[in-house]
Amino acid sequence: MSNRTLTLLMGAVAFLILAVAAVFGIVLLGGGGDDDGTDSASPDATRTPRSSSSSSGICQGKSLIVPGNEPASVFDPIQVTDVSTSEYVVEIFGGLVTINRDLEVEGDLAESWDISPDGKTYTFKLRNNILFHDDTRVTAHDVKYSIERAADPKNASPTVRAYLGNIAGVNDKFTNKSGEVSGVKVVDDRTLTITLIEPSDFFLEELTYPVSYVVQQEQVEGDARNWTRKPIGTGPFKVAEYKVAEVIRLTKNDRYHLGAPKLDEVVFELGGGSISTRYENDEIHIGFVPAVDLDAIKGGNSPLSAEYKAIPNMATSYIQLNTKVAPFDDPKVRQAFAMTIDREQINEVLLYGYYQVADGFLPPDMPGYKESVSSYDFDPVRAKQLLSESKYATNMPRITMSYGGSTGDTPDILVAMQEGWKEALGIEVQLQVLDSAAYLREQRTGKFQMSADGWSADYPDPENFLGKLFGGNSPLNYTGYKNDQVDALLEQARTESSREKRYELYTQAEQIFMDDAAIIPTFWPVDHLLVKPCVVDYPAASMTIPKYRYIDIKED
Amino acid sequence: MGPGLTGYLIRRVLWAVPVLFIISVAVFWIVRAAPGDPVDSILGRDFYSEEQAEQLRDKYGYSDPLPVQYWKWLKNFSQGDLGISTRHRDFTANEIILPKMRISATLGIIALVITFGLGIPVGIYAALARGTILDPLMISTWLMIDAIPYFVMIPVIQWLLAIKLGLIGLGYEGLTSPNIIVPILLLSLPAVAGVARIMRASILSVIDEDYVRTARSKGLRESTVIFTHVARNAMLPMITVIGLSLPGLAGGSLFVELFFGIPGIARESLDAVLAPDFDVILALTMISSILFVVANILIDIAYAIIDPRVRLGEARG
Amino acid sequence: MAIAESAELFQVEHARPREQRRWLRVLLGKKLAMCALAYLAVFYLAGIFAPLVATHDPTKTEISVEARLAGSSSEHWFGTDRLGRDIYSRVVYAARTTIIFTFAVLITGGVFLGLGLGLLAGYRGGWIDTAIMRVGEILAGLPTLIMMLAITAAFRTHINNLSFDLADATWLSVDEARTLVKFVIIVGATVPFAWVGSARIVRSQALAIRELPYVTAAEAAGASTPRILARHIFPGVLPLFVVGLSAGMAGIAGAEVGLSFLGLGIDPPTSSFGNLISEGAGARFFEQFPHVLIFSSLPVIFFFFAWNLLGDALVDILEPRANQR
């Protein structure tokens, strides 16, 4: 071995040491200068990120690259319950109706529909140019098949009863009392009637939910085990590739009946890594604003400000209190807890103003949202007084707040709440993490005293939040909350046909519900996105809709 | 290979069977006897019903008694069917594990070659050039680098290379993209000094043995002495080190995969444990244990071939 | 990539009881090792007397824009974290966490299982030896990372129930019981994999010493087993055992730091270097708030480095051929 080689090797080792030393040196020296002020924006603004217009290549062509979420479920419309999977399912499949970018119901497979005067029978007229991804024709029979498949108990759809239960015969089929769904009738290839048990002003909204989407009988029955990997739907995009934890590639459906997508493909990168850095490096088209940069970017102080978009999420995060167990069976304790979460402060300090403080349960983008509804403001003095009036004033039991976590870290927000309660009420709340499966299991058994949770809209109607979640008899009501007055209002709202009146009833129910504090709404999440300038017509929809068909990439 | 070696190997392999059996029973019991089952995560919270749960339990074989479940699992496993993934519901455990293991192993092997390719020559040189600056340099480099956890080193290096200098992208774009260079270097370079140190120590431990002195006294050229007598014997501990790092190749490096978004097996292990994804945990554990046993047998064979004097079975205390 | 440390490097064929006094002299002569010792002394003192050394309550949050992630100042020497907690005080308490954890692992895994089982296997031999070594082989065959993750993940959902029970049964407060339970879980996840290496070293040493003339002589003279173990075997085994432990110290402490980094070890509000570092570890975060990562990682990096140096120096002294001639 020659001496030269050895010198090279020595150099490599020495380089390593120097590199480590240099990095720490630079940071220690540089860090000292920056640390005087807390205006975190300045280091960001002084940096010179590469300008997006010179982006090497990602703005050429029609391939949109976005960070994606790993689907938690399969691409089967009747199995989907989570946002991460429905994001893909709504692009691949379609139903009779869909939601457009303005969150209005519009025809998808159906081009028009009539509602009978009693509000119970819907007659859908299908389009005549509708095709599956494999170019076979979609008929009314396919729609009926898909709904019956959803209701088939063998397929164990977790959502069919909640979203389609109002269709006559769905429950009979699901409980094996009948072989078919009597309420769905094929008149001819292009005409279908659906009969409801009771009139409903939000039935069309419910129909936009994936559970009624149309699947192809031939494929589903021909390849029962594997069809969901390359499902044949009717949506604007088809699945071209799915590599777990790596990539999901959707390619456009040229013959999509509502107009072919302008993009050739959408590439969802599932790998993770630092999304904001990758955005700045022109590796992806859509990025998220890191919380610490939000002020700078919002305030226009950053070169990225022009690419910034805030899109509210039709969702609410909240603390759920179990009204059946001590100490939360006493409304005064619940109210005291609600008054001692300083949500403004948590949002401003921990979240850098990322979210909106939830002053009510319905998120602002929800139709029927009323600003007049309000949750309890931060008021430690009043809280302390309420607590002393409660029946647990002197004998407060131990309290555990549970939360589901698929990552290890304790969320700062919960720690801040924990500290807040300790400080304002002198109550020590223990935090308990559960893996998501255990969380669901324990929640179902009603063992939790309090838990951190959230709900996001399935369709734009207040019923989805208030009726589904907090009716006294709703299976999703984990608070044990039951108030006859609220139940009566919800019941009335469910069958009321005037939309204005329904919204009014929901508002009343919501306010009573807020006053009783069975849940403490905390935040309305907001997505703060960065979108490359060459990406045009990005829909600012606050819920999961088929959105990629609107988007185009135009080089400037 | 003499008859003694063959017999010894047969005993080793036979011994591996009960070891693996005990491991599989223990792990199966730990994973499956825990309260709850995958049905909870499959059904989600919103629309659970007992009947649906029962159907799914039957479908996935969770309603049988544990011994029956174990027997079914063992039968499938021995045929190469690792079970189903409950975290990625559309995929079998094979489809989840094998591609990811391939990614991790590819990175690991490249890194291993670099590490030992650099570490062994540096170690030999350091042993021959005793007393130069290389000695303390190499040792303290190793001791220092060994003290910096990956999760401190990586963000700093990412910041330096990607943000400050803009040299690389941080995303994973496949094993052929230049982005992969940094993770490979992070997997290999920190270990170089460690390998060199061990190599140096084992050279020094044989260089004054009688047979080396004899060889020298016979007037053989110094290079011949070093490469035929010294290096050959000094390679023995290296074999153990290399051999024992082989099972780790299939396990991946958690922090490198986490920070660089590499869809490797270590990340999957963490996610599987947190989910929990029962069959995937089981399969990962078993594959790793089998590789460990195999690696140990390979080490023994290598010892026997390189140095027939080594008494089998006592090679590694 | 983890390089498995070969046990052979630490093995000597003969015990050198007479040379023990030489140790200290040589060690004192090594400057770097002395620096390491000094640092460790500071680290341990700071950890043990944490309440006196810390300037703030490490769990006291101050949620305000001014207090959040502030850089170092005369009030907060190492700055503050996201929740406005004093990083210096959290580091001091994290040192305490590391000390308690390593001590617990050393006692249970090192002394009790490693030394105890190693001596037993080496001296008694026979089926006891076989059984102990085979159990060790099985444990060594398990993938350590997955098993440690699985154990901590399985138990973390029961932390509250366990600590409530414990608080009811003892005089401990819920918070103390909770901390204790967390320690027990993570120690329990580490120990099964921490003893095998040192038991092997001890066993092979004990095997060698057992055959030495003065031991066989003592046996012939009718000395009892405990006496032989205590007077002859133990002193011979001890040096290598200590070297093995100090060389492995960084690895043991690192296990807790790594698990806590992933959120599976000691979690906030209790400080641990792992959860302190995880707050600052991110390229973008590091760019803007370098003080969080630097100040929370350097103390523990130096701790690992010091133990590595010390272990290396001890190997040197015991086995001079290995490093220095």
mmCIF file of C-alpha atoms in Angstrom, chain B residues 142-315:
data_model
loop_
_atom_site.group_PDB
_atom_site.id
_atom_site.type_symbol
_atom_site.label_atom_id
_atom_site.label_comp_id
_atom_site.label_asym_id
_atom_site.label_seq_id
_atom_site.Cartn_x
_atom_site.Cartn_y
_atom_site.Cartn_z
ATOM 1 C CA TRP B 142 -13.527 7.233 17.062
ATOM 2 C CA LEU B 143 -14.270 7.970 20.679
ATOM 3 C CA MET B 144 -15.694 11.376 19.818
ATOM 4 C CA ILE B 145 -17.796 10.307 16.853
ATOM 5 C CA ASP B 146 -19.098 7.382 18.815
ATOM 6 C CA ALA B 147 -20.278 9.857 21.436
ATOM 7 C CA ILE B 148 -22.415 11.957 19.059
ATOM 8 C CA PRO B 149 -25.873 10.468 18.647
ATOM 9 C CA TYR B 150 -27.194 10.348 15.094
ATOM 10 C CA PHE B 151 -30.150 12.490 16.038
ATOM 11 C CA VAL B 152 -27.813 15.330 16.922
ATOM 12 C CA MET B 153 -25.375 14.820 14.070
ATOM 13 C CA ILE B 154 -27.916 14.483 11.283
ATOM 14 C CA PRO B 155 -29.942 17.677 11.740
ATOM 15 C CA VAL B 156 -26.741 19.666 11.952
ATOM 16 C CA ILE B 157 -25.334 18.098 8.796
ATOM 17 C CA GLN B 158 -28.651 18.527 7.010
ATOM 18 C CA TRP B 159 -28.729 22.142 8.002
ATOM 19 C CA LEU B 160 -25.194 22.656 6.773
ATOM 20 C CA LEU B 161 -25.470 20.823 3.477
ATOM 21 C CA ALA B 162 -29.060 21.446 2.488
ATOM 22 C CA ILE B 163 -29.990 24.790 3.963
ATOM 23 C CA LYS B 164 -26.750 26.690 4.399
ATOM 24 C CA LEU B 165 -24.924 25.413 1.328
ATOM 25 C CA GLY B 166 -27.844 24.177 -0.765
ATOM 26 C CA LEU B 167 -25.802 21.220 -1.987
ATOM 27 C CA ILE B 168 -28.303 18.423 -1.671
ATOM 28 C CA GLY B 169 -31.980 17.693 -1.486
ATOM 29 C CA LEU B 170 -33.362 16.050 1.574
ATOM 30 C CA GLY B 171 -36.007 13.835 0.056
ATOM 31 C CA TYR B 172 -35.676 10.187 -0.707
ATOM 32 C CA GLU B 173 -35.808 9.728 -4.451
ATOM 33 C CA GLY B 174 -34.713 6.169 -4.761
ATOM 34 C CA LEU B 175 -31.368 4.474 -4.376
ATOM 35 C CA THR B 176 -29.989 5.941 -7.587
ATOM 36 C CA SER B 177 -30.577 9.601 -6.799
ATOM 37 C CA PRO B 178 -27.561 11.618 -5.640
ATOM 38 C CA ASN B 179 -29.566 12.529 -2.542
ATOM 39 C CA ILE B 180 -28.682 9.125 -1.156
ATOM 40 C CA ILE B 181 -24.957 9.918 -0.877
ATOM 41 C CA VAL B 182 -25.271 11.796 2.387
ATOM 42 C CA PRO B 183 -27.132 9.026 4.231
ATOM 43 C CA ILE B 184 -24.609 6.486 2.961
ATOM 44 C CA LEU B 185 -21.711 8.566 4.181
ATOM 45 C CA LEU B 186 -23.448 9.016 7.508
ATOM 46 C CA LEU B 187 -23.878 5.285 7.778
ATOM 47 C CA SER B 188 -20.283 4.496 6.873
ATOM 48 C CA LEU B 189 -17.803 7.206 7.849
ATOM 49 C CA PRO B 190 -18.516 7.411 11.583
ATOM 50 C CA ALA B 191 -17.709 3.713 11.882
ATOM 51 C CA VAL B 192 -14.400 3.852 10.004
ATOM 52 C CA ALA B 193 -12.323 4.879 12.992
ATOM 53 C CA GLY B 194 -13.897 2.138 15.089
ATOM 54 C CA VAL B 195 -12.997 -0.543 12.565
ATOM 55 C CA ALA B 196 -9.514 0.871 12.202
ATOM 56 C CA ARG B 197 -9.049 0.775 15.932
ATOM 57 C CA ILE B 198 -10.032 -2.859 16.201
ATOM 58 C CA MET B 199 -7.879 -3.780 13.208
ATOM 59 C CA ARG B 200 -4.914 -1.978 14.680
ATOM 60 C CA ALA B 201 -5.336 -3.647 18.036
ATOM 61 C CA SER B 202 -5.542 -7.112 16.565
ATOM 62 C CA ILE B 203 -2.482 -6.548 14.349
ATOM 63 C CA LEU B 204 -0.547 -5.448 17.393
ATOM 64 C CA SER B 205 -1.673 -8.505 19.289
ATOM 65 C CA VAL B 206 -0.151 -10.905 16.727
ATOM 66 C CA ILE B 207 2.849 -8.979 15.484
ATOM 67 C CA ASP B 208 5.119 -10.248 18.216
ATOM 68 C CA GLU B 209 3.909 -13.830 18.216
ATOM 69 C CA ASP B 210 6.548 -16.524 17.850
ATOM 70 C CA TYR B 211 5.612 -17.509 14.333
ATOM 71 C CA VAL B 212 5.981 -13.953 13.133
ATOM 72 C CA ARG B 213 9.379 -13.690 14.720
ATOM 73 C CA THR B 214 10.341 -16.993 13.179
ATOM 74 C CA ALA B 215 9.219 -15.799 9.774
ATOM 75 C CA ARG B 216 11.264 -12.638 10.168
ATOM 76 C CA SER B 217 14.326 -14.504 11.338
ATOM 77 C CA LYS B 218 14.114 -16.675 8.245
ATOM 78 C CA GLY B 219 14.813 -13.515 6.309
ATOM 79 C CA LEU B 220 11.466 -13.178 4.588
ATOM 80 C CA ARG B 221 10.661 -9.775 3.177
ATOM 81 C CA GLU B 222 8.817 -7.518 5.629
ATOM 82 C CA SER B 223 5.820 -7.097 3.307
ATOM 83 C CA THR B 224 5.531 -10.865 2.939
ATOM 84 C CA VAL B 225 5.599 -11.256 6.697
ATOM 85 C CA ILE B 226 2.933 -8.617 7.187
ATOM 86 C CA PHE B 227 0.531 -9.869 4.559
ATOM 87 C CA THR B 228 0.904 -13.613 4.879
ATOM 88 C CA HIS B 229 1.442 -13.992 8.596
ATOM 89 C CA VAL B 230 0.319 -10.958 10.459
ATOM 90 C CA ALA B 231 -2.695 -9.732 8.506
ATOM 91 C CA ARG B 232 -4.083 -13.204 8.094
ATOM 92 C CA ASN B 233 -4.192 -13.886 11.784
ATOM 93 C CA ALA B 234 -5.235 -10.400 12.656
ATOM 94 C CA MET B 235 -8.273 -10.823 10.425
ATOM 95 C CA LEU B 236 -9.831 -13.267 12.873
ATOM 96 C CA PRO B 237 -11.415 -10.701 15.203
ATOM 97 C CA MET B 238 -12.407 -8.724 12.099
ATOM 98 C CA ILE B 239 -14.430 -11.691 10.943
ATOM 99 C CA THR B 240 -16.441 -11.584 14.127
ATOM 100 C CA VAL B 241 -16.979 -7.865 13.775
ATOM 101 C CA ILE B 242 -18.051 -8.112 10.148
ATOM 102 C CA GLY B 243 -20.144 -11.194 10.802
ATOM 103 C CA LEU B 244 -21.984 -9.682 13.729
ATOM 104 C CA SER B 245 -22.806 -6.565 11.748
ATOM 105 C CA LEU B 246 -24.491 -8.620 9.019
ATOM 106 C CA PRO B 247 -27.832 -9.209 10.809
ATOM 107 C CA GLY B 248 -27.947 -5.466 11.479
ATOM 108 C CA LEU B 249 -27.953 -4.811 7.741
ATOM 109 C CA ALA B 250 -31.438 -6.221 7.496
ATOM 110 C CA GLY B 251 -32.503 -4.100 10.463
ATOM 111 C CA GLY B 252 -31.625 -0.730 9.005
ATOM 112 C CA SER B 253 -30.616 2.397 10.817
ATOM 113 C CA LEU B 254 -33.582 4.056 12.461
ATOM 114 C CA PHE B 255 -32.412 7.630 12.752
ATOM 115 C CA VAL B 256 -30.886 7.868 9.298
ATOM 116 C CA GLU B 257 -34.115 6.533 7.835
ATOM 117 C CA LEU B 258 -36.245 8.854 9.942
ATOM 118 C CA PHE B 259 -34.336 12.027 9.162
ATOM 119 C CA PHE B 260 -33.885 11.381 5.452
ATOM 120 C CA GLY B 261 -37.343 9.966 4.829
ATOM 121 C CA ILE B 262 -35.909 6.670 3.572
ATOM 122 C CA PRO B 263 -38.669 4.045 3.434
ATOM 123 C CA GLY B 264 -36.507 1.434 5.125
ATOM 124 C CA ILE B 265 -37.147 -1.377 7.506
ATOM 125 C CA ALA B 266 -36.084 0.393 10.691
ATOM 126 C CA ARG B 267 -38.769 3.021 10.257
ATOM 127 C CA GLU B 268 -41.277 0.302 9.537
ATOM 128 C CA SER B 269 -40.207 -1.453 12.746
ATOM 129 C CA LEU B 270 -40.902 1.655 14.779
ATOM 130 C CA ASP B 271 -44.252 2.249 13.117
ATOM 131 C CA ALA B 272 -45.197 -1.418 13.425
ATOM 132 C CA VAL B 273 -44.431 -1.387 17.129
ATOM 133 C CA LEU B 274 -46.388 1.811 17.699
ATOM 134 C CA ALA B 275 -49.406 0.818 15.617
ATOM 135 C CA PRO B 276 -49.146 -2.155 16.642
ATOM 136 C CA ASP B 277 -48.911 -4.223 13.476
ATOM 137 C CA PHE B 278 -48.751 -7.720 14.913
ATOM 138 C CA ASP B 279 -47.607 -9.923 12.062
ATOM 139 C CA VAL B 280 -45.048 -7.405 10.904
ATOM 140 C CA ILE B 281 -43.469 -7.228 14.369
ATOM 141 C CA LEU B 282 -43.375 -11.017 14.537
ATOM 142 C CA ALA B 283 -41.846 -11.363 11.096
ATOM 143 C CA LEU B 284 -39.211 -8.708 11.704
ATOM 144 C CA THR B 285 -38.178 -10.311 14.959
ATOM 145 C CA MET B 286 -37.948 -13.767 13.472
ATOM 146 C CA ILE B 287 -36.036 -12.694 10.370
ATOM 147 C CA SER B 288 -33.592 -10.820 12.513
ATOM 148 C CA SER B 289 -33.091 -13.768 14.887
ATOM 149 C CA ILE B 290 -32.578 -16.188 12.024
ATOM 150 C CA LEU B 291 -29.996 -13.900 10.463
ATOM 151 C CA PHE B 292 -28.208 -13.685 13.777
ATOM 152 C CA VAL B 293 -27.989 -17.434 14.106
ATOM 153 C CA VAL B 294 -26.869 -17.810 10.492
ATOM 154 C CA ALA B 295 -24.242 -15.100 10.902
ATOM 155 C CA ASN B 296 -22.815 -16.878 13.922
ATOM 156 C CA ILE B 297 -22.522 -20.134 12.026
ATOM 157 C CA LEU B 298 -20.861 -18.325 9.137
ATOM 158 C CA ILE B 299 -18.380 -16.780 11.517
ATOM 159 C CA ASP B 300 -17.492 -20.217 12.846
ATOM 160 C CA ILE B 301 -16.972 -21.578 9.356
ATOM 161 C CA ALA B 302 -14.818 -18.627 8.425
ATOM 162 C CA TYR B 303 -12.696 -19.135 11.529
ATOM 163 C CA ALA B 304 -12.212 -22.771 10.744
ATOM 164 C CA ILE B 305 -11.147 -22.062 7.193
ATOM 165 C CA ILE B 306 -8.739 -19.251 8.016
ATOM 166 C CA ASP B 307 -7.191 -20.832 11.059
ATOM 167 C CA PRO B 308 -7.620 -24.593 11.346
ATOM 168 C CA ARG B 309 -5.971 -24.498 14.775
ATOM 169 C CA VAL B 310 -8.962 -22.730 16.241
ATOM 170 C CA ARG B 311 -10.854 -25.186 18.333
ATOM 171 C CA LEU B 312 -14.416 -25.051 17.222
ATOM 172 C CA GLY B 313 -16.983 -23.856 19.655
ATOM 173 C CA GLU B 314 -14.453 -22.010 21.703
ATOM 174 C CA ALA B 315 -13.648 -19.532 19.036
#
